[in-house]
Coordinates of C-alpha atoms in Angstrom, one line a residue:
Chain A
M1 CA -23.0 -3.9 13.9
T2 CA -26.8 -3.6 14.4
T3 CA -28.1 -5.8 17.2
T4 CA -31.4 -7.3 16.5
P5 CA -34.0 -6.3 19.1
T6 CA -34.4 -9.1 21.7
I7 CA -37.8 -7.9 22.8
A8 CA -40.7 -7.8 20.5
P9 CA -42.1 -4.2 19.9
P10 CA -45.3 -3.5 21.9
Q11 CA -48.6 -4.0 20.1
P12 CA -49.9 -0.8 18.6
V13 CA -52.9 -0.2 20.9
A14 CA -53.4 3.5 21.1
T15 CA -54.3 3.6 24.8
S16 CA -51.7 1.0 25.9
P17 CA -49.6 2.4 28.8
V18 CA -46.6 0.8 27.1
I19 CA -46.9 3.0 24.1
R20 CA -47.3 6.1 26.2
R21 CA -44.3 5.3 28.2
R22 CA -42.4 4.5 25.0
R23 CA -43.2 7.9 23.5
A24 CA -42.3 9.7 26.7
L25 CA -39.1 7.6 27.2
P26 CA -36.4 10.2 26.7
A27 CA -37.9 12.6 29.2
A28 CA -39.4 10.0 31.6
G29 CA -38.8 10.1 35.3
G30 CA -39.2 13.9 35.6
G31 CA -38.4 15.7 32.4
R32 CA -36.3 18.5 33.8
R33 CA -34.1 16.0 35.7
E34 CA -33.5 14.1 32.5
V35 CA -32.6 17.2 30.6
L36 CA -30.2 18.3 33.3
A37 CA -28.6 14.8 33.2
A38 CA -28.3 15.1 29.4
Y39 CA -26.4 18.3 29.8
G40 CA -24.2 16.6 32.4
F41 CA -23.3 14.0 29.8
V42 CA -22.7 16.4 27.0
L43 CA -21.1 19.4 28.5
P44 CA -17.7 18.2 29.8
G45 CA -16.8 16.7 26.4
F46 CA -18.4 19.4 24.3
A47 CA -16.7 22.2 26.2
L48 CA -13.3 20.7 25.6
Y49 CA -14.3 20.0 21.9
A50 CA -15.3 23.6 21.5
L51 CA -12.2 24.9 23.1
I52 CA -9.8 22.7 21.1
M53 CA -11.5 22.4 17.7
L54 CA -14.2 25.0 17.2
Y55 CA -12.6 28.1 18.7
P56 CA -9.3 27.5 16.8
A57 CA -11.2 26.9 13.6
V58 CA -12.7 30.4 13.9
Q59 CA -9.3 31.8 15.1
T60 CA -7.5 30.5 11.9
M61 CA -9.9 32.6 9.8
L62 CA -9.3 35.7 12.0
L63 CA -5.6 35.2 12.2
S64 CA -5.3 35.0 8.4
L65 CA -6.7 38.6 8.2
R66 CA -4.0 40.0 10.5
D67 CA -0.3 40.7 10.5
W68 CA 0.1 38.6 13.6
S69 CA 2.8 39.5 16.1
I70 CA 4.0 36.6 18.2
T71 CA 5.0 38.9 21.1
P72 CA 2.2 39.0 23.6
G73 CA 0.6 42.4 23.9
A74 CA 2.3 43.7 20.7
D75 CA 0.1 45.2 17.9
S76 CA -1.3 42.8 15.3
P77 CA -3.0 45.0 12.8
W78 CA -5.8 43.9 10.6
V79 CA -4.6 43.7 7.0
G80 CA -7.8 42.3 5.3
L81 CA -7.0 39.9 2.4
D82 CA -3.4 40.9 2.1
N83 CA -2.1 37.5 3.3
Y84 CA -4.3 35.8 0.7
A85 CA -3.1 38.1 -2.1
R86 CA 0.5 37.4 -1.0
A87 CA -0.2 33.6 -1.0
F88 CA -1.6 33.5 -4.5
A89 CA 1.3 35.5 -5.9
D90 CA 3.8 33.4 -4.0
P91 CA 5.5 30.9 -6.4
V92 CA 6.5 28.6 -3.5
F93 CA 2.9 28.3 -2.3
L94 CA 1.6 27.7 -5.9
N95 CA 4.3 25.1 -6.4
S96 CA 3.3 23.5 -3.2
L97 CA -0.2 23.2 -4.5
V98 CA 1.0 21.6 -7.7
N99 CA 3.1 19.2 -5.7
A100 CA 0.2 18.1 -3.5
G101 CA -2.0 17.9 -6.6
A102 CA 0.6 15.6 -8.4
Y103 CA 1.0 13.5 -5.2
T104 CA -2.8 13.1 -5.1
L105 CA -3.1 12.4 -8.8
V106 CA -0.5 9.6 -8.5
T107 CA -1.2 8.0 -5.2
V108 CA -5.0 8.0 -5.2
P109 CA -5.6 5.9 -8.3
L110 CA -2.7 3.5 -7.4
Q111 CA -4.1 3.0 -3.9
I112 CA -7.6 2.4 -5.3
I113 CA -6.6 0.0 -8.1
I114 CA -4.1 -2.1 -6.1
G115 CA -6.3 -2.1 -3.0
L116 CA -9.3 -3.2 -5.0
F117 CA -7.3 -5.9 -6.8
L118 CA -6.0 -7.3 -3.5
A119 CA -9.5 -7.2 -2.0
V120 CA -10.9 -9.1 -5.0
L121 CA -8.1 -11.7 -4.6
L122 CA -8.9 -12.1 -0.9
D123 CA -12.7 -12.2 -1.3
S124 CA -13.3 -15.9 -1.2
K125 CA -12.7 -18.9 1.1
L126 CA -8.9 -18.9 0.5
P127 CA -6.9 -20.6 3.2
G128 CA -4.6 -18.1 4.9
R129 CA -6.6 -15.0 3.9
V130 CA -6.6 -13.7 7.4
A131 CA -2.8 -13.8 7.5
F132 CA -2.6 -11.9 4.2
R133 CA -5.1 -9.3 5.5
V134 CA -3.0 -8.8 8.6
L135 CA 0.2 -8.4 6.6
F136 CA -1.2 -6.0 4.1
Y137 CA -2.5 -3.8 6.8
L138 CA 0.8 -3.6 8.7
P139 CA 2.0 -0.4 7.0
V140 CA -1.3 1.3 7.8
V141 CA -0.9 0.9 11.5
T142 CA 2.8 1.8 11.6
S143 CA 3.4 5.5 12.5
W144 CA 4.1 8.0 9.8
V145 CA 7.3 9.0 11.5
V146 CA 8.8 5.5 11.4
V147 CA 7.8 4.7 7.8
S148 CA 8.9 8.2 6.6
L149 CA 12.4 7.6 8.1
L150 CA 12.4 4.0 6.7
F151 CA 11.6 5.3 3.2
R152 CA 14.1 8.1 3.5
Y153 CA 16.7 5.3 4.2
I154 CA 15.4 3.2 1.3
F155 CA 15.7 6.1 -1.1
S156 CA 19.0 7.3 0.4
S157 CA 21.5 7.8 -2.4
G158 CA 24.5 5.5 -2.4
D159 CA 23.4 2.0 -1.7
G160 CA 19.8 2.3 -0.7
L161 CA 17.2 -0.3 -1.6
A162 CA 15.5 1.9 -4.1
N163 CA 18.7 2.4 -6.1
F164 CA 19.4 -1.3 -5.9
V165 CA 16.0 -2.0 -7.4
V166 CA 16.1 0.6 -10.2
V167 CA 19.8 0.1 -11.1
D168 CA 20.7 -3.5 -10.5
L169 CA 17.3 -5.3 -10.5
L170 CA 15.3 -3.5 -13.2
G171 CA 18.1 -1.6 -15.0
V172 CA 15.9 1.4 -15.7
A173 CA 18.5 3.8 -14.3
G174 CA 22.2 3.6 -15.5
E175 CA 23.6 4.9 -12.2
N176 CA 22.5 5.6 -8.6
V177 CA 19.8 8.3 -8.4
S178 CA 20.1 11.1 -5.8
W179 CA 16.4 11.0 -5.1
F180 CA 16.2 13.9 -2.8
Q181 CA 18.3 16.3 -4.9
D182 CA 15.5 16.9 -7.4
R183 CA 11.9 18.0 -7.2
W184 CA 10.3 15.1 -9.2
T185 CA 12.5 12.3 -8.0
G186 CA 11.8 13.5 -4.5
M187 CA 8.1 13.5 -5.1
I188 CA 8.4 10.0 -6.5
A189 CA 10.0 8.8 -3.3
I190 CA 7.3 10.5 -1.2
S191 CA 4.5 9.1 -3.4
A192 CA 6.0 5.6 -3.2
L193 CA 5.6 5.8 0.5
G194 CA 2.1 7.2 0.2
V195 CA 1.0 4.3 -2.0
W196 CA 2.8 1.6 0.0
K197 CA 1.3 2.9 3.3
G198 CA -2.2 3.3 2.0
I199 CA -2.9 0.2 0.0
G200 CA -4.0 -1.9 3.0
W201 CA -6.5 0.8 4.1
S202 CA -8.4 0.9 0.8
M203 CA -8.1 -2.9 0.6
I204 CA -9.8 -3.4 4.0
I205 CA -12.7 -1.1 3.1
F206 CA -13.2 -2.7 -0.4
L207 CA -13.0 -6.2 1.2
A208 CA -15.8 -5.3 3.7
A209 CA -17.9 -4.0 0.8
L210 CA -17.3 -7.1 -1.3
T211 CA -18.1 -9.5 1.5
A212 CA -21.5 -7.9 1.7
V213 CA -22.3 -8.9 -1.9
P214 CA -24.6 -12.0 -1.9
K215 CA -22.9 -15.0 -3.3
E216 CA -26.0 -15.9 -5.2
L217 CA -25.4 -12.9 -7.5
H218 CA -22.1 -14.3 -8.5
E219 CA -23.5 -17.8 -9.0
A220 CA -26.3 -16.4 -11.2
A221 CA -23.8 -14.5 -13.2
A222 CA -21.6 -17.6 -13.6
I223 CA -24.7 -19.6 -14.9
D224 CA -25.2 -16.8 -17.4
G225 CA -21.7 -17.5 -18.6
A226 CA -19.8 -14.6 -16.9
G227 CA -16.1 -15.3 -16.2
A228 CA -14.1 -13.8 -13.4
I229 CA -13.8 -10.5 -15.2
G230 CA -17.4 -10.4 -16.2
Q231 CA -18.5 -11.1 -12.6
F232 CA -16.3 -8.3 -11.4
R233 CA -17.6 -5.9 -14.0
Y234 CA -21.3 -6.7 -13.6
V235 CA -21.7 -7.9 -10.0
S236 CA -18.9 -6.7 -7.7
L237 CA -18.2 -3.3 -9.2
P238 CA -21.8 -2.0 -9.1
A239 CA -22.2 -3.3 -5.6
I240 CA -19.2 -1.4 -4.1
R241 CA -19.8 1.9 -5.8
G242 CA -20.7 3.6 -2.5
A243 CA -17.5 2.3 -0.9
L244 CA -15.5 3.4 -4.0
A245 CA -16.9 6.9 -3.8
T246 CA -16.1 7.2 0.0
V247 CA -12.6 5.9 -0.5
L248 CA -12.0 8.3 -3.3
I249 CA -13.1 11.4 -1.4
L250 CA -11.2 10.4 1.8
L251 CA -8.0 9.7 -0.2
V252 CA -8.2 13.0 -2.1
I253 CA -8.6 14.9 1.2
G254 CA -5.6 12.9 2.6
G255 CA -3.5 13.5 -0.5
F256 CA -3.8 17.3 -0.2
N257 CA -3.1 17.1 3.5
V258 CA 0.2 15.2 3.1
F259 CA 2.6 16.4 5.7
I260 CA 4.8 14.2 7.9
S261 CA 6.3 12.2 5.1
V262 CA 7.4 15.4 3.3
L263 CA 8.7 17.0 6.5
L264 CA 10.8 14.0 7.4
M265 CA 11.9 12.9 3.9
T266 CA 12.8 16.1 2.1
G267 CA 11.9 18.9 4.5
G268 CA 10.4 20.6 1.5
G269 CA 13.8 20.8 -0.1
P270 CA 16.0 21.2 -2.1
G271 CA 15.3 24.9 -2.2
N272 CA 11.5 24.6 -1.4
E273 CA 11.0 22.4 -4.5
T274 CA 9.1 19.6 -2.8
Q275 CA 7.1 21.8 -0.4
V276 CA 3.5 20.9 0.0
P277 CA 0.9 23.3 1.5
L278 CA 1.1 22.0 5.0
T279 CA 4.9 21.9 5.2
Y280 CA 5.0 25.4 3.8
M281 CA 2.4 26.6 6.3
Y282 CA 4.4 24.9 9.1
D283 CA 7.6 26.7 8.0
Q284 CA 5.9 30.1 7.7
A285 CA 4.4 29.8 11.2
F286 CA 7.1 28.0 13.2
K287 CA 10.3 28.8 11.4
F288 CA 9.6 32.4 10.4
L289 CA 6.9 33.0 13.1
D290 CA 4.6 34.5 10.4
F291 CA 1.4 33.3 11.9
G292 CA -0.9 35.4 9.9
Y293 CA 0.6 34.3 6.6
G294 CA 0.7 30.6 7.7
S295 CA -3.0 30.8 8.7
A296 CA -3.9 32.2 5.2
V297 CA -2.0 29.3 3.6
S298 CA -3.7 26.8 5.8
F299 CA -7.2 28.3 5.3
S300 CA -6.7 28.5 1.5
L301 CA -5.8 24.8 1.5
T302 CA -8.8 23.9 3.6
A303 CA -11.2 25.9 1.4
L304 CA -9.7 24.3 -1.7
V305 CA -10.0 20.8 -0.3
L306 CA -13.5 21.5 0.9
I307 CA -14.6 22.7 -2.6
V308 CA -13.0 19.6 -4.2
S309 CA -14.7 17.3 -1.8
V310 CA -18.1 18.9 -2.2
L311 CA -17.8 18.7 -6.0
Q312 CA -16.7 15.1 -5.7
Y313 CA -19.5 14.3 -3.4
W314 CA -22.1 15.9 -5.7
W315 CA -20.6 14.2 -8.7
T316 CA -20.6 10.7 -7.2
R317 CA -24.1 11.2 -5.8
R318 CA -25.3 12.0 -9.3
S319 CA -23.5 9.1 -11.0
L320 CA -24.7 6.7 -8.3
R321 CA -28.3 7.7 -8.9
S322 CA -28.1 7.2 -12.6
Chain B
M1 CA -15.2 -32.6 -12.8
I2 CA -11.4 -33.2 -13.0
T3 CA -10.9 -30.2 -15.3
S4 CA -12.9 -27.9 -13.2
R5 CA -10.9 -29.0 -10.1
R6 CA -7.7 -28.5 -12.0
R7 CA -8.9 -25.1 -13.1
R8 CA -9.7 -24.2 -9.5
N9 CA -6.3 -25.3 -8.4
L10 CA -4.6 -23.2 -11.1
S11 CA -6.7 -20.2 -10.1
H12 CA -5.7 -20.7 -6.5
A13 CA -2.1 -20.9 -7.4
I14 CA -2.2 -17.7 -9.4
R15 CA -4.0 -15.9 -6.6
Y16 CA -1.4 -17.1 -4.0
A17 CA 1.4 -16.0 -6.3
L18 CA 0.0 -12.5 -6.6
L19 CA -0.9 -12.3 -2.9
A20 CA 2.6 -13.5 -1.9
F21 CA 4.2 -10.9 -4.2
A22 CA 2.1 -8.1 -2.7
A23 CA 2.9 -9.3 0.8
F24 CA 6.6 -9.4 -0.1
I25 CA 6.5 -5.8 -1.2
L26 CA 4.5 -4.6 1.7
V27 CA 6.6 -6.5 4.4
Y28 CA 10.1 -6.3 2.9
P29 CA 10.8 -2.7 4.1
F30 CA 10.1 -3.9 7.7
L31 CA 12.5 -6.8 7.3
Y32 CA 15.1 -4.4 5.9
M33 CA 14.6 -2.1 8.9
L34 CA 14.9 -5.1 11.3
S35 CA 18.1 -6.2 9.6
T36 CA 19.6 -2.7 9.6
S37 CA 18.9 -2.4 13.4
F38 CA 21.4 -5.3 14.0
K39 CA 24.2 -3.9 11.8
T40 CA 27.1 -1.9 13.0
R41 CA 27.4 1.6 11.9
S42 CA 30.0 0.9 9.2
L43 CA 28.1 -1.9 7.6
V44 CA 24.7 -0.2 7.5
L45 CA 24.8 0.6 3.8
G46 CA 25.6 -2.8 2.4
D47 CA 23.9 -5.2 0.1
P48 CA 20.1 -4.5 0.7
L49 CA 19.2 -8.1 -0.1
Q50 CA 21.4 -9.6 2.6
L51 CA 18.8 -9.7 5.4
I52 CA 20.9 -11.5 7.9
P53 CA 23.9 -9.3 8.8
E54 CA 27.3 -11.0 8.8
D55 CA 28.2 -9.6 12.2
P56 CA 24.9 -9.0 14.0
T57 CA 25.3 -6.7 16.9
L58 CA 23.1 -5.4 19.7
E59 CA 25.0 -2.2 20.0
N60 CA 22.2 -0.1 18.5
Y61 CA 19.7 -1.4 21.1
A62 CA 22.2 -0.9 23.9
A63 CA 22.9 2.7 22.7
V64 CA 19.2 3.4 22.5
F65 CA 18.6 2.5 26.1
G66 CA 21.9 3.7 27.4
V67 CA 23.1 6.9 25.8
E68 CA 19.8 8.0 24.5
N69 CA 17.7 7.6 27.6
F70 CA 15.0 6.0 25.5
A71 CA 13.1 4.4 28.4
R72 CA 12.2 7.9 29.5
Y73 CA 10.6 8.7 26.1
F74 CA 8.8 5.4 26.1
L75 CA 7.3 6.1 29.5
N76 CA 6.4 9.6 28.5
S77 CA 4.5 8.3 25.5
A78 CA 2.8 5.6 27.5
V79 CA 1.6 7.9 30.2
V80 CA 0.2 10.5 27.7
A81 CA -1.4 7.8 25.5
V82 CA -3.1 6.0 28.4
A83 CA -4.4 9.2 30.1
S84 CA -5.7 10.5 26.7
T85 CA -7.3 7.2 25.8
V86 CA -9.2 7.0 29.1
L87 CA -10.5 10.5 28.7
I88 CA -11.4 10.1 25.1
V89 CA -13.4 7.0 25.6
L90 CA -15.2 8.3 28.8
L91 CA -16.1 11.8 27.4
S92 CA -17.1 10.6 23.9
S93 CA -19.2 7.7 25.2
M94 CA -21.0 10.1 27.5
M95 CA -21.7 12.6 24.7
A96 CA -22.7 9.8 22.4
Y97 CA -25.1 8.4 25.0
A98 CA -26.8 11.8 25.4
F99 CA -27.0 12.3 21.6
S100 CA -28.5 8.9 20.9
R101 CA -30.6 8.1 23.9
L102 CA -31.7 11.3 25.7
R103 CA -33.7 14.3 24.6
F104 CA -32.7 17.9 25.4
P105 CA -33.0 21.3 23.8
G106 CA -30.1 22.2 21.5
K107 CA -29.2 18.5 20.8
R108 CA -29.4 18.9 17.0
I109 CA -27.2 22.0 16.9
L110 CA -24.5 20.4 19.1
F111 CA -24.5 17.2 17.2
T112 CA -24.2 19.1 13.9
L113 CA -21.2 21.0 15.3
I114 CA -19.6 17.7 16.0
I115 CA -20.2 16.5 12.5
V116 CA -18.8 19.8 11.0
G117 CA -15.7 19.3 13.1
L118 CA -15.1 15.9 11.5
T119 CA -14.4 17.7 8.2
I120 CA -11.7 20.0 9.6
P121 CA -8.2 18.7 9.1
T122 CA -6.3 18.8 12.4
M123 CA -3.2 20.4 10.8
M124 CA -5.3 23.4 9.8
L125 CA -5.8 24.3 13.5
I126 CA -2.2 24.0 14.6
I127 CA -1.4 27.7 14.6
P128 CA -4.3 28.9 16.7
Q129 CA -4.0 25.8 18.9
F130 CA -0.4 26.7 19.5
L131 CA -1.4 30.2 20.6
L132 CA -4.1 28.7 22.8
A133 CA -1.6 26.3 24.4
R134 CA 0.7 29.3 25.0
D135 CA -2.0 31.4 26.6
L136 CA -3.1 28.4 28.9
N137 CA 0.6 27.8 29.8
L138 CA 0.5 24.3 28.4
L139 CA 3.6 24.6 26.1
N140 CA 6.5 22.2 26.8
S141 CA 4.6 20.0 29.2
L142 CA 3.5 16.4 28.9
P143 CA 0.1 16.8 30.7
G144 CA -0.4 19.8 28.5
L145 CA -0.6 17.4 25.5
V146 CA -3.6 15.5 26.9
P147 CA -6.4 18.1 26.5
F148 CA -5.4 18.7 22.8
Y149 CA -5.3 15.0 22.0
V150 CA -8.6 14.4 23.7
G151 CA -10.3 17.5 22.2
T152 CA -9.3 16.5 18.6
A153 CA -10.3 12.9 19.0
L154 CA -13.7 13.5 20.6
G155 CA -15.6 14.2 17.4
F156 CA -14.8 11.0 15.6
N157 CA -15.3 8.7 18.6
T158 CA -18.6 10.4 19.6
F159 CA -19.9 9.9 16.1
L160 CA -18.8 6.2 16.1
L161 CA -20.3 5.4 19.5
A162 CA -23.5 7.3 18.8
G163 CA -24.1 5.1 15.8
F164 CA -23.6 2.0 18.0
F165 CA -25.8 3.2 20.9
E166 CA -28.6 3.9 18.4
S167 CA -28.7 0.2 17.6
I168 CA -29.4 -0.8 21.2
P169 CA -33.1 -1.6 21.6
K170 CA -35.1 1.1 23.3
E171 CA -37.1 -1.6 25.2
L172 CA -34.1 -2.4 27.3
D173 CA -34.1 1.2 28.6
E174 CA -37.8 0.9 29.3
A175 CA -37.2 -2.2 31.4
M176 CA -34.6 -0.3 33.5
L177 CA -36.8 2.8 33.7
I178 CA -39.5 0.7 35.3
D179 CA -37.0 -0.2 37.9
G180 CA -36.4 3.5 38.5
A181 CA -32.9 3.7 36.9
G182 CA -31.7 7.2 36.1
P183 CA -29.7 8.1 33.0
W184 CA -26.4 7.6 34.6
R185 CA -27.2 4.0 35.6
R186 CA -28.7 3.2 32.2
Y187 CA -25.5 4.5 30.6
W188 CA -23.1 2.7 32.9
H189 CA -25.0 -0.6 33.4
L190 CA -26.7 -0.9 30.1
A191 CA -25.2 1.0 27.2
L192 CA -21.5 0.5 28.0
P193 CA -21.6 -3.2 28.7
L194 CA -23.6 -3.8 25.5
S195 CA -21.1 -1.8 23.5
K196 CA -17.8 -3.6 24.2
P197 CA -16.9 -4.1 20.5
A198 CA -17.5 -0.4 19.7
L199 CA -15.6 0.7 22.9
A200 CA -12.7 -1.6 22.0
T201 CA -12.5 0.1 18.6
C202 CA -12.4 3.5 20.3
V203 CA -9.7 2.3 22.7
I204 CA -7.5 1.0 19.9
F205 CA -7.8 4.0 17.7
A206 CA -7.4 6.5 20.6
F207 CA -4.4 4.7 21.9
L208 CA -2.6 4.4 18.6
G209 CA -3.5 7.9 17.6
T210 CA -2.0 9.4 20.7
W211 CA 1.0 7.0 20.9
D212 CA 2.0 7.9 17.3
E213 CA 1.1 11.6 17.3
F214 CA 3.9 13.7 15.9
A215 CA 3.1 17.1 14.6
W216 CA 1.6 18.6 17.7
A217 CA 4.2 17.2 20.0
L218 CA 6.9 18.5 17.7
T219 CA 5.4 21.9 17.8
V220 CA 4.8 22.3 21.6
L221 CA 7.6 20.3 23.2
N222 CA 11.1 21.7 23.5
D223 CA 12.9 20.2 26.5
V224 CA 14.8 16.9 26.1
E225 CA 13.1 15.2 29.0
V226 CA 9.5 15.8 27.9
R227 CA 10.0 14.3 24.4
T228 CA 7.6 11.5 23.3
L229 CA 8.7 8.5 21.2
P230 CA 7.9 9.9 17.7
I231 CA 9.8 13.1 18.5
A232 CA 12.8 11.2 20.0
I233 CA 13.0 9.0 16.9
A234 CA 12.7 11.8 14.4
L235 CA 15.4 13.7 16.3
F236 CA 17.8 10.7 16.5
Q237 CA 17.8 10.9 12.8
G238 CA 18.6 14.6 12.8
Q239 CA 21.3 14.3 15.5
H240 CA 23.1 11.3 14.0
S241 CA 22.5 11.5 10.3
T242 CA 24.4 8.3 9.5
S243 CA 23.3 6.2 12.4
W244 CA 20.4 4.4 10.8
G245 CA 20.9 1.3 12.9
L246 CA 20.1 3.4 16.0
V247 CA 17.0 5.0 14.4
F248 CA 15.6 1.6 13.4
A249 CA 16.3 0.0 16.8
A250 CA 14.3 2.8 18.4
S251 CA 11.6 2.6 15.7
L252 CA 11.2 -1.2 16.2
I253 CA 10.8 -0.7 20.0
A254 CA 8.2 1.9 19.4
I255 CA 6.3 -0.4 17.0
I256 CA 6.1 -3.3 19.5
P257 CA 3.0 -2.0 21.5
V258 CA 1.3 -1.2 18.2
L259 CA 2.0 -4.7 16.8
I260 CA 0.6 -6.3 20.0
V261 CA -2.5 -4.2 20.0
Y262 CA -2.9 -4.7 16.2
I263 CA -2.5 -8.5 16.2
V264 CA -4.7 -9.1 19.2
F265 CA -7.5 -6.7 18.2
Q266 CA -7.3 -6.9 14.4
R267 CA -11.0 -7.7 13.9
Y268 CA -12.0 -4.6 15.8
F269 CA -9.7 -2.6 13.6
V270 CA -11.6 -3.7 10.6
A271 CA -15.0 -3.1 12.3
G272 CA -13.9 0.4 13.3
L273 CA -12.5 1.4 10.0
T274 CA -15.4 0.2 7.9
S275 CA -18.1 1.5 10.2
G276 CA -16.3 4.9 10.2
A277 CA -15.6 5.0 6.5
L278 CA -18.8 3.4 5.1
K279 CA -21.2 5.4 7.2
S280 CA -19.7 8.9 6.6

């Protein structure tokens, strides 16, 4: 995306007026006017951003420390860390964390492995590669609402496509499974959607990283006798480690923030068994109007995800350097 | 020579087989949805491999537009998405211009706050945002969605565009400065025209993001006539629990604008995604 400069940089002559103007550029034409103009550019957007993002971010923290009453003007007493104590003694919240963890543990490696595999297959002058790329990316651009309902239908008990596959095609189940009547089969259905929808995204990013690897490296490795697997192991893989680390971090964050698919496929049921933190937070706030407790759940999740991402970032930075 | 060509053909064949298998898995659910949308209610749960229904019917599509007043929801979504997209691109390109090309006190702090915001998951803010919308009297209103959609999208788009504006040579600004052009003219006549690919990326992501947005609209919209498409579709499913043909007819209509945007602009999709993901 970098455009190469079309004009040669001025010669470094200390007294040249070009240099002086260059250094003074951002404030040229009357410094104060330029500064005022800059604020004119920034403030409309930033004011809105502060109102919609920054102020609510602070508010979440404050809300979580109160027993919030939805009635305007009613008393919302400060309760300190009570909401947090309640959350970490709440089996449903703890189970929701386990569910999100399991979802992440299953969907992230599968998205990375399959996405990388497809990217490697597409990383050459294969006729029709654009068509494949477009097709693979189709689930990514389709809205979560549509694909969640679609997968709910696919996993619907009775004659859904999923039961057709596991009973008639593969024969791994003797009879039709009621996917949404049980915690783990429900989580399987939700995870299947997560993987199916996310493969194209990781594939595109890996493909971009692979395309940047110079072809000469592959040729040199081939002359040294490396086969397809050897070239992948010693040429491609080291070259895309940065992309791999980024994808890993973003997918883990996404995994813990799973929401719409759970809401629309199981609604957290049966009996709260497939709740994830965000659906539980949503229920607490907008079903039971317990805004303080919902905020504590939401803030705990964010803090947890932040810690995990920082650890991941630190760890990948270290292993990239070595 | 011959053996190496044969080996290459074989490797091509294996690759195509694997790619075709993956494409089949990723696309089949869409075909299944398409097929179901043409089935009558009683035949909906039939043989999942039979993609061409025996008695194809348009009754689901007719019902979506007739009984369900779907055109209204389509229009609601379109108006909100277009208004939000225009504001997102305008405000974030203005901010990005100032951050990347102008000097002013406080620039570093403001830009850091933008970056920090990129790490906040939007769903985390939904409770205080709901209270804010209530206090500003923006609940249950279509125009009330716009400031929230714009506010949450500004960070990412500003970040993306600032990166692009940085790459425009400073010498071009100098040339315009000599002609006495102020910041606004340099932004409008220099930075924006040179940034069409980046702006296209923003337009696409802003439009799709607002067209498909679900959680916020579900939370703040109550009345039937202010529903957006994703809400309408999700509620069809709740209201008519067995009427999958209807749900999928509505879904397919909602996907059409996305498909057009996607197929026409697919290279910008890739550019936007990779520049966003690989830089951060």
